[in-house]
Amino acid sequence: MSGWILDTDHVSLFLRSHPQVTRKLREHGTNVAITIVTVQELFNGWIVRINGATEVPDLVRLYGKLNRTIDFCKRVPVVEFDDAAGDRYHQLIQTDPELVKKRLQKDMRIAAIALAQEATVVTRNKRDFSLVPGLRIEDWSN
């Protein structure tokens, strides 16, 4: 692939029409993807919010946002967690046991996919992604 992979936070920024993220996404167009891990995180977040809603107007708003998220996932390539990513993930957690921490699990899966695809992760989360040797990261939010 050798392009850009948006992490979950950057997808959320785009869905909220963040100007810099929107501009960069349009600028890089077909070289931008998301991972199946990001799809999981996005949908988990909406399911929790929808299941917790008690007011009809909240349900209408939340289902609308879920639908926009689905539309986005249809338009952007979704990179799978395949054997190559699995191998990279295994190497990461074997090399540095600190990367197994629960708060890092999904980020490390995104990082493993990016390494396997030779892609750059677009994220504001430099603290966690910078722990991964050889991973290229950029922040499009500023």
CSV table of C-alpha atoms in Angstrom, one decimal:
chain,number,residue,atom,x,y,z
A,1,MET,CA,0.0,0.0,0.0
A,2,SER,CA,2.6,2.6,1.1
A,3,GLY,CA,0.2,5.4,1.8
A,4,TRP,CA,-1.6,6.7,4.9
A,5,ILE,CA,-3.7,4.9,7.5
A,6,LEU,CA,-6.0,7.0,9.6
A,7,ASP,CA,-6.3,6.0,13.2
A,8,THR,CA,-9.7,6.1,14.9
A,9,ASP,CA,-9.2,9.6,16.3
A,10,HIS,CA,-8.5,11.1,12.9
A,11,VAL,CA,-11.6,9.3,11.4
A,12,SER,CA,-13.6,10.9,14.2
A,13,LEU,CA,-12.1,14.3,13.4
A,14,PHE,CA,-13.0,13.9,9.7
A,15,LEU,CA,-16.5,12.9,10.6
A,16,ARG,CA,-16.8,16.1,12.6
A,17,SER,CA,-15.6,18.1,9.6
A,18,HIS,CA,-12.2,19.1,11.1
A,19,PRO,CA,-10.8,21.5,8.5
A,20,GLN,CA,-7.2,20.4,8.4
A,21,VAL,CA,-8.0,16.7,8.4
A,22,THR,CA,-10.6,17.1,5.8
A,23,ARG,CA,-8.2,19.1,3.5
A,24,LYS,CA,-5.4,16.5,3.9
A,25,LEU,CA,-7.8,13.6,3.3
A,26,ARG,CA,-9.0,15.2,0.1
A,27,GLU,CA,-5.4,16.0,-0.9
A,28,HIS,CA,-4.2,12.4,-0.5
A,29,GLY,CA,-7.4,10.8,-1.7
A,30,THR,CA,-6.9,7.3,-2.9
A,31,ASN,CA,-3.7,6.8,-0.9
A,32,VAL,CA,-5.7,6.9,2.4
A,33,ALA,CA,-7.2,3.9,4.2
A,34,ILE,CA,-8.4,2.8,7.6
A,35,THR,CA,-7.9,-0.5,9.3
A,36,ILE,CA,-10.5,-3.1,10.3
A,37,VAL,CA,-9.4,-2.3,13.9
A,38,THR,CA,-10.6,1.3,13.4
A,39,VAL,CA,-13.9,0.0,12.1
A,40,GLN,CA,-14.2,-2.1,15.2
A,41,GLU,CA,-13.5,0.9,17.5
A,42,LEU,CA,-15.9,3.1,15.6
A,43,PHE,CA,-18.7,0.7,15.8
A,44,ASN,CA,-18.1,-0.3,19.4
A,45,GLY,CA,-18.3,3.3,20.3
A,46,TRP,CA,-21.6,3.9,18.5
A,47,ILE,CA,-23.1,0.7,19.9
A,48,VAL,CA,-22.3,1.7,23.5
A,49,ARG,CA,-23.8,5.2,22.9
A,50,ILE,CA,-26.9,3.9,21.2
A,51,ASN,CA,-27.5,1.2,23.8
A,52,GLY,CA,-27.2,3.9,26.5
A,53,ALA,CA,-29.6,6.4,24.9
A,54,THR,CA,-33.0,6.7,26.6
A,55,GLU,CA,-34.5,9.7,24.7
A,56,VAL,CA,-35.9,9.4,21.2
A,57,PRO,CA,-34.1,12.6,19.9
A,58,ASP,CA,-30.8,11.1,21.1
A,59,LEU,CA,-31.5,7.8,19.3
A,60,VAL,CA,-32.3,9.8,16.1
A,61,ARG,CA,-29.1,11.8,16.4
A,62,LEU,CA,-26.9,8.7,17.2
A,63,TYR,CA,-28.3,6.5,14.5
A,64,GLY,CA,-27.7,9.4,12.1
A,65,LYS,CA,-24.1,9.5,13.1
A,66,LEU,CA,-23.8,5.8,12.9
A,67,ASN,CA,-25.1,5.9,9.4
A,68,ARG,CA,-22.5,8.6,8.4
A,69,THR,CA,-19.8,6.4,9.8
A,70,ILE,CA,-21.1,3.5,7.7
A,71,ASP,CA,-21.1,5.7,4.6
A,72,PHE,CA,-17.5,6.7,5.4
A,73,CYS,CA,-16.4,3.1,5.8
A,74,LYS,CA,-17.9,2.3,2.4
A,75,ARG,CA,-15.9,5.0,0.6
A,76,VAL,CA,-12.5,4.4,2.2
A,77,PRO,CA,-10.4,1.2,1.7
A,78,VAL,CA,-10.4,-0.9,4.9
A,79,VAL,CA,-7.1,-2.8,5.4
A,80,GLU,CA,-7.5,-6.1,7.1
A,81,PHE,CA,-5.6,-7.7,9.9
A,82,ASP,CA,-4.0,-10.4,7.8
A,83,ASP,CA,-1.2,-12.9,8.4
A,84,ALA,CA,1.5,-10.3,7.6
A,85,ALA,CA,-0.1,-7.9,10.2
A,86,GLY,CA,-0.4,-10.8,12.6
A,87,ASP,CA,3.3,-11.6,12.2
A,88,ARG,CA,4.2,-7.9,12.8
A,89,TYR,CA,1.9,-7.8,15.9
A,90,HIS,CA,3.5,-10.9,17.3
A,91,GLN,CA,7.0,-9.5,16.7
A,92,LEU,CA,6.0,-6.2,18.5
A,93,ILE,CA,4.7,-7.8,21.6
A,94,GLN,CA,7.5,-10.4,21.8
A,95,THR,CA,10.2,-7.7,21.4
A,96,ASP,CA,8.7,-5.3,23.9
A,97,PRO,CA,6.3,-6.8,26.5
A,98,GLU,CA,5.3,-3.2,27.5
A,99,LEU,CA,3.3,-3.0,24.3
A,100,VAL,CA,0.9,-5.7,25.5
A,101,LYS,CA,-0.7,-3.2,28.0
A,102,LYS,CA,-4.5,-3.2,27.6
A,103,ARG,CA,-4.7,0.5,26.6
A,104,LEU,CA,-2.2,-0.2,23.7
A,105,GLN,CA,-3.7,-3.3,22.2
A,106,LYS,CA,-5.8,-1.8,19.4
A,107,ASP,CA,-3.1,0.8,18.6
A,108,MET,CA,-0.5,-1.9,18.3
A,109,ARG,CA,-2.8,-3.8,15.9
A,110,ILE,CA,-3.2,-0.7,13.8
A,111,ALA,CA,0.6,-0.2,14.0
A,112,ALA,CA,1.2,-3.8,12.9
A,113,ILE,CA,-1.1,-3.4,9.9
A,114,ALA,CA,0.7,-0.1,8.9
A,115,LEU,CA,4.1,-1.8,9.2
A,116,ALA,CA,3.0,-4.7,7.1
A,117,GLN,CA,1.6,-2.3,4.5
A,118,GLU,CA,4.6,0.1,4.7
A,119,ALA,CA,2.1,2.9,5.5
A,120,THR,CA,2.2,5.9,7.7
A,121,VAL,CA,-0.2,6.1,10.6
A,122,VAL,CA,-2.0,9.4,10.8
A,123,THR,CA,-2.6,10.1,14.5
A,124,ARG,CA,-2.5,12.6,17.3
A,125,ASN,CA,-1.5,9.8,19.6
A,126,LYS,CA,2.3,10.2,19.2
A,127,ARG,CA,2.8,9.0,22.8
A,128,ASP,CA,1.7,5.4,22.1
A,129,PHE,CA,2.5,5.0,18.4
A,130,SER,CA,6.0,6.4,18.8
A,131,LEU,CA,6.7,3.3,20.9
A,132,VAL,CA,6.7,1.2,17.8
A,133,PRO,CA,10.2,1.0,16.1
A,134,GLY,CA,10.2,1.9,12.5
A,135,LEU,CA,6.6,3.1,12.4
A,136,ARG,CA,6.0,6.4,10.5
A,137,ILE,CA,3.5,8.7,12.0
A,138,GLU,CA,2.0,12.1,11.0
A,139,ASP,CA,-0.6,14.4,12.6
A,140,TRP,CA,-3.0,16.0,10.2
A,141,SER,CA,-5.0,17.9,12.8
A,142,ASN,CA,-2.8,20.9,13.1
